[in-house]
Amino acid sequence: MSELVADRAQAWDLAGVLPVKLLRDLGARGLLCAQVPQTYGGLGLDSAANGELTAHTGALCSSLRSVQTSQGMAAWTILRFGDAAQRRHHLGRLTSGELAAVAFSEPEAGSDLSAMTTRIRRDGDGLVVDGAKKWITAARYADHLVVFGRFEDAGGPDAEESAGENAAVVVVPRDTPGVRVETIPAPLGCRAAGHAHITLDSVRLGHHALLGGGAYALPLVVTTALTYGRLSVAWGCVGILRACLRAAAEHAGSRKQFGQPLAAHQLVAGHLAELLVAEQNATRACEHASRQWDTRQPDLAMAAVLAKHVSATGAAACSSLAVQVLASAGAVDGHVVARAHRDAKLMEIIEGSNEISRLLLAEHALATTR
């Protein structure tokens, strides 16, 4: 990964785009969804090993890590909800160089995904999808869109109830008629991650596009995919913290002011200490969550929320400290700590905002003390 990225992340950030050829190459090497089992062409990494890979990518380029998270979420959703034939078909594509994006959020359904209105309904021997998705990571590059929506079995006696309470996931080829992808220009952070809005206007699909037959409870499908995404983002923030700590320590150790290295000044040394503490806290929280994943513990979802919250808040606060230590040297657009400062702010919003994380953690605290 290091050789493929090298020192190109700054140029990608300034241009706002990643090389698609590189993404396909990484995908074909299995590096974009490394937890996919070897049976389907993946590397078969456990969560802990994939987490360290994700942190390494995040330290190099958060935009690339965002695409990695998107591909991993898509693969995990297919692995979790797809039948045997769908797993073989779709996962084989994702480990052969094709790219995917996961479409959750909508104009009126951001943190509150229960407000999702995208409709997936049976129509004859196929499906029709209608809806709009907002701020979808990697959609600019995607060959396939993994779309979440409300499920309606138009021919069934309980169609109205199904539409209100059940959910489904479909895999939509990007070039299907009725699909429109609108790239978001100049986002605050992760500028090259390919964020886009998606419109689905009477998109017709074969029945095989519906993962596992549909009719799932909405909280189940959302939590399943978000748990992977939250843990991936958390490990990515570990990478942000490691990059900031490295850059700040190197600068403070070599830059002299008032006749001594910056690191000899206690206030600057204090910033370095806070960076180290944040990196260690985030790493330990992520390691714990990955252990919960790998050992299939029931509190995995909450462990992922905790890891994401600790890592994202730490990355946002301490990337600011890194900019402070480097001063003008780190204020150059595209510089590693300047990128980190912008990218980390987005991490406090995506896959559940800080506020949502705190509410979930508070509910967990109340439940465990009853």
XYZ file of C-alpha atoms in Angstrom:
370
model
C 0.000 0.000 0.000
C 2.790 2.433 0.926
C 4.541 1.959 -2.419
C 1.315 2.443 -4.377
C 0.378 5.636 -2.540
C 3.890 7.003 -1.894
C 3.734 10.821 -1.733
C 0.729 11.204 -4.050
C -1.975 11.836 -1.424
C -1.433 15.589 -1.401
C -1.915 15.807 -5.174
C -5.047 13.665 -4.981
C -6.460 15.879 -2.241
C -5.803 19.056 -4.219
C -7.258 17.578 -7.407
C -10.228 16.083 -5.551
C -9.976 12.721 -7.299
C -8.297 9.339 -6.898
C -6.911 7.400 -9.888
C -9.540 4.808 -10.789
C -6.822 2.537 -12.170
C -5.212 2.483 -8.719
C -8.539 1.698 -7.037
C -9.141 -1.218 -9.385
C -5.617 -2.478 -8.803
C -6.075 -2.340 -5.030
C -9.459 -4.041 -5.374
C -7.999 -6.847 -7.462
C -5.313 -7.368 -4.794
C -8.068 -7.756 -2.201
C -6.949 -4.672 -0.290
C -10.236 -2.769 -0.470
C -12.310 -5.471 1.257
C -9.696 -7.605 2.947
C -12.112 -9.418 5.294
C -13.803 -11.199 2.385
C -13.075 -14.933 2.782
C -10.580 -16.554 0.457
C -13.452 -18.674 -0.900
C -14.666 -15.550 -2.714
C -11.247 -14.308 -3.766
C -10.549 -12.176 -0.704
C -7.646 -12.149 1.722
C -9.695 -13.574 4.586
C -8.253 -11.220 7.221
C -9.832 -11.074 10.644
C -11.094 -7.750 11.983
C -7.901 -7.014 13.914
C -5.621 -7.499 10.908
C -7.983 -5.623 8.615
C -8.113 -2.839 11.189
C -4.359 -2.372 11.129
C -4.473 -2.346 7.322
C -7.206 0.296 7.495
C -5.187 2.396 9.960
C -2.170 2.175 7.667
C -4.283 3.370 4.734
C -5.771 6.142 6.870
C -2.307 7.385 7.793
C -1.435 7.615 4.101
C -4.668 9.043 2.650
C -8.088 9.353 4.292
C -9.807 9.642 0.917
C -8.433 6.276 -0.115
C -9.342 4.837 3.288
C -12.906 6.104 2.775
C -13.167 4.125 -0.465
C -11.746 1.130 1.407
C -14.444 1.515 4.057
C -17.152 1.774 1.401
C -15.972 -1.338 -0.420
C -15.688 -3.226 2.849
C -19.217 -2.232 3.916
C -20.587 -3.326 0.564
C -18.820 -6.673 0.791
C -19.915 -7.245 4.391
C -23.547 -6.423 3.534
C -23.489 -8.895 0.643
C -21.802 -11.522 2.794
C -24.341 -11.018 5.586
C -27.573 -10.812 3.577
C -26.877 -12.386 0.194
C -27.622 -16.007 -0.619
C -24.878 -18.401 -1.753
C -25.202 -17.521 -5.444
C -25.245 -13.766 -4.744
C -22.146 -14.034 -2.565
C -20.220 -15.870 -5.257
C -21.337 -13.471 -7.967
C -20.931 -10.116 -6.230
C -17.973 -10.797 -3.942
C -16.021 -12.258 -6.835
C -16.487 -8.975 -8.662
C -15.424 -6.871 -5.672
C -12.215 -8.863 -5.293
C -11.468 -8.640 -9.025
C -11.228 -4.866 -9.404
C -14.839 -3.696 -9.576
C -15.911 -0.988 -7.128
C -18.958 -0.485 -4.920
C -20.589 2.198 -2.794
C -23.140 1.781 0.004
C -26.184 4.063 -0.150
C -27.820 4.778 3.219
C -28.440 8.449 3.886
C -31.119 10.549 2.206
C -32.058 14.250 2.109
C -34.403 13.726 5.081
C -32.722 10.666 6.606
C -29.231 11.341 7.894
C -28.748 10.421 11.536
C -32.363 9.205 11.639
C -32.223 6.388 9.103
C -35.668 5.232 10.225
C -36.929 8.129 8.091
C -35.607 6.417 4.936
C -38.119 6.686 2.077
C -36.370 4.951 -0.837
C -38.792 2.267 -2.087
C -37.864 -1.177 -3.364
C -40.950 -2.953 -4.693
C -41.727 -6.066 -6.621
C -43.170 -5.471 -10.070
C -43.983 -8.496 -12.196
C -40.947 -10.752 -12.340
C -38.571 -7.985 -11.269
C -38.065 -4.996 -8.992
C -38.455 -1.222 -9.213
C -36.421 1.173 -7.078
C -37.301 4.834 -6.492
C -35.557 7.276 -4.200
C -32.706 9.681 -3.583
C -29.520 9.107 -1.599
C -27.302 11.897 -0.284
C -23.555 12.192 0.315
C -22.631 8.639 -0.675
C -18.916 7.893 -0.309
C -17.158 6.427 -3.384
C -20.285 6.706 -5.562
C -18.264 8.659 -8.113
C -16.114 5.588 -8.760
C -18.607 2.810 -8.124
C -19.593 0.154 -10.645
C -22.236 -1.092 -8.222
C -24.467 0.687 -5.703
C -25.599 -1.266 -2.641
C -28.878 0.514 -1.928
C -30.905 0.275 1.290
C -34.615 1.029 1.228
C -38.154 0.239 2.327
C -39.422 -3.038 0.895
C -42.846 -3.515 -0.640
C -44.104 -6.806 -1.997
C -46.688 -5.414 -4.398
C -48.357 -8.765 -4.914
C -48.662 -9.805 -1.282
C -51.650 -9.344 1.047
C -49.480 -7.509 3.568
C -47.932 -5.111 1.086
C -48.859 -1.967 2.989
C -47.480 -3.311 6.274
C -44.363 -4.574 4.498
C -43.677 -1.163 3.000
C -43.920 0.486 6.397
C -41.925 -1.930 8.508
C -39.635 -4.013 6.323
C -36.399 -3.213 4.588
C -34.359 -4.616 1.748
C -30.997 -4.200 0.092
C -30.432 -4.290 -3.664
C -27.253 -4.247 -5.713
C -27.748 -1.765 -8.544
C -25.319 -1.611 -11.476
C -24.224 2.008 -11.931
C -25.153 1.996 -15.642
C -28.770 0.909 -15.076
C -31.288 3.290 -16.750
C -32.768 5.685 -14.193
C -29.605 5.922 -12.053
C -28.032 9.371 -11.822
C -24.856 10.112 -9.853
C -23.989 13.752 -9.115
C -20.483 14.325 -7.725
C -20.232 16.737 -4.782
C -17.711 19.469 -5.633
C -15.019 20.464 -3.107
C -16.222 18.784 0.102
C -14.617 19.946 3.366
C -12.676 16.741 3.927
C -11.773 13.499 2.179
C -11.919 15.561 -0.982
C -10.930 12.690 -3.265
C -13.258 10.062 -1.755
C -15.807 10.426 -4.548
C -18.757 11.684 -2.498
C -21.901 11.998 -4.607
C -25.678 12.279 -4.515
C -27.659 9.483 -6.172
C -31.107 9.609 -7.769
C -32.981 6.388 -8.521
C -35.890 7.056 -10.866
C -38.007 3.971 -11.642
C -34.880 1.820 -11.782
C -35.837 -1.664 -12.994
C -33.849 -4.654 -11.778
C -34.047 -8.409 -11.977
C -35.200 -10.309 -8.890
C -31.608 -11.509 -8.379
C -30.613 -7.948 -7.334
C -32.523 -8.316 -4.055
C -30.134 -9.633 -1.408
C -31.512 -12.683 0.364
C -35.110 -12.070 -0.611
C -35.633 -8.849 1.343
C -38.225 -8.217 4.067
C -35.724 -7.571 6.877
C -36.290 -5.364 9.894
C -34.797 -1.942 9.122
C -32.796 -1.710 12.384
C -31.188 -5.065 11.574
C -29.907 -4.118 8.132
C -28.799 -0.648 9.206
C -26.973 -1.786 12.347
C -25.299 -4.682 10.532
C -23.740 -2.469 7.882
C -23.072 0.486 10.176
C -21.177 -1.665 12.658
C -18.642 -2.543 9.970
C -18.513 1.080 8.811
C -18.068 2.500 12.298
C -15.217 0.152 13.092
C -13.532 0.885 9.773
C -13.821 4.640 10.317
C -12.462 4.212 13.845
C -9.370 2.383 12.595
C -9.003 5.038 9.891
C -8.930 7.686 12.618
C -6.163 5.737 14.338
C -4.249 6.225 11.110
C -4.993 9.956 11.118
C -3.677 10.214 14.676
C -0.535 8.261 13.840
C 0.187 10.489 10.853
C -0.334 13.628 12.943
C 1.801 12.332 15.804
C 4.630 11.435 13.428
C 4.540 14.783 11.634
C 4.299 16.813 14.854
C 7.076 14.882 16.604
C 9.434 15.155 13.629
C 8.805 18.891 13.318
C 9.054 19.601 17.054
C 12.241 17.591 17.312
C 14.025 19.365 14.458
C 12.633 22.899 14.437
C 14.441 25.305 16.775
C 12.991 28.382 18.427
C 14.712 30.533 21.080
C 17.826 28.424 20.723
C 16.298 25.022 21.436
C 14.053 22.454 19.716
C 10.335 23.132 19.897
C 9.893 19.874 21.794
C 11.964 21.292 24.652
C 9.289 23.909 25.289
C 6.842 22.453 27.799
C 3.684 23.693 26.120
C 4.697 22.113 22.817
C 5.725 18.926 24.619
C 2.261 18.899 26.136
C 0.717 18.867 22.662
C 2.849 15.872 21.710
C 1.772 14.077 24.874
C -1.906 14.672 24.055
C -1.376 13.333 20.540
C 0.226 10.178 21.916
C -2.541 9.662 24.481
C -5.238 10.102 21.837
C -3.518 7.640 19.483
C -3.150 5.062 22.231
C -6.746 5.489 23.431
C -8.073 5.105 19.897
C -5.893 2.079 19.196
C -6.972 0.283 22.365
C -10.668 1.010 21.713
C -10.348 -0.314 18.165
C -8.440 -3.393 19.261
C -11.184 -4.152 21.779
C -13.940 -3.757 19.185
C -12.082 -5.949 16.693
C -11.670 -8.643 19.353
C -15.415 -8.467 19.919
C -15.943 -8.910 16.179
C -13.515 -11.787 15.823
C -14.914 -13.649 18.819
C -18.535 -12.836 17.889
C -19.425 -11.134 21.144
C -22.970 -9.786 21.656
C -21.777 -6.293 22.595
C -19.937 -5.804 19.292
C -22.280 -3.068 18.030
C -21.733 -0.951 21.155
C -17.984 -1.614 21.106
C -17.907 -0.292 17.533
C -19.835 2.839 18.539
C -17.390 3.436 21.402
C -14.343 2.904 19.177
C -15.689 5.224 16.515
C -16.535 7.942 19.044
C -13.202 7.786 20.872
C -11.207 7.676 17.648
C -13.109 10.361 15.744
C -13.204 12.880 18.583
C -9.542 12.237 19.309
C -8.579 12.661 15.668
C -10.538 15.904 15.318
C -9.084 17.462 18.472
C -5.519 16.298 18.004
C -5.225 17.012 14.300
C -5.824 20.600 15.376
C -2.938 20.269 17.830
C -0.716 18.936 15.043
C -1.485 21.992 12.930
C -0.678 24.142 15.957
C 2.727 22.473 16.418
C 3.678 22.760 12.745
C 2.220 26.281 12.461
C 2.653 27.710 8.968
C 4.443 24.567 7.800
C 1.266 22.587 8.437
C -1.135 25.204 7.142
C -0.326 24.522 3.490
C -3.336 23.126 1.663
C -2.849 19.411 1.060
C -0.145 18.973 3.731
C -0.611 15.823 5.794
C -1.783 17.632 8.948
C -3.896 20.127 6.992
C -5.633 17.176 5.298
C -5.981 15.431 8.645
C -7.592 18.505 10.223
C -10.274 18.633 7.507
C -10.724 14.890 7.130
C -11.069 14.241 10.857
C -13.977 16.663 11.144
C -15.965 14.555 8.692
C -15.225 11.486 10.806
C -17.194 13.110 13.637
C -20.235 13.159 11.351
C -20.282 10.051 9.149
C -21.500 6.584 10.242
C -23.297 8.228 13.162
C -22.509 11.706 14.403
C -20.837 12.412 17.732
C -24.236 13.296 19.139
C -25.767 9.991 18.026
C -22.794 8.088 19.424
C -23.158 9.804 22.786
C -26.880 9.039 22.919
C -26.242 5.370 22.154
C -23.492 5.202 24.759
C -25.716 6.885 27.349
C -28.505 4.394 26.655
C -26.005 1.586 27.081
C -24.814 3.040 30.388
C -28.373 3.231 31.690
C -29.152 -0.315 30.559
C -26.079 -1.787 32.239
C -26.823 -0.144 35.603
C -30.431 -1.323 35.927
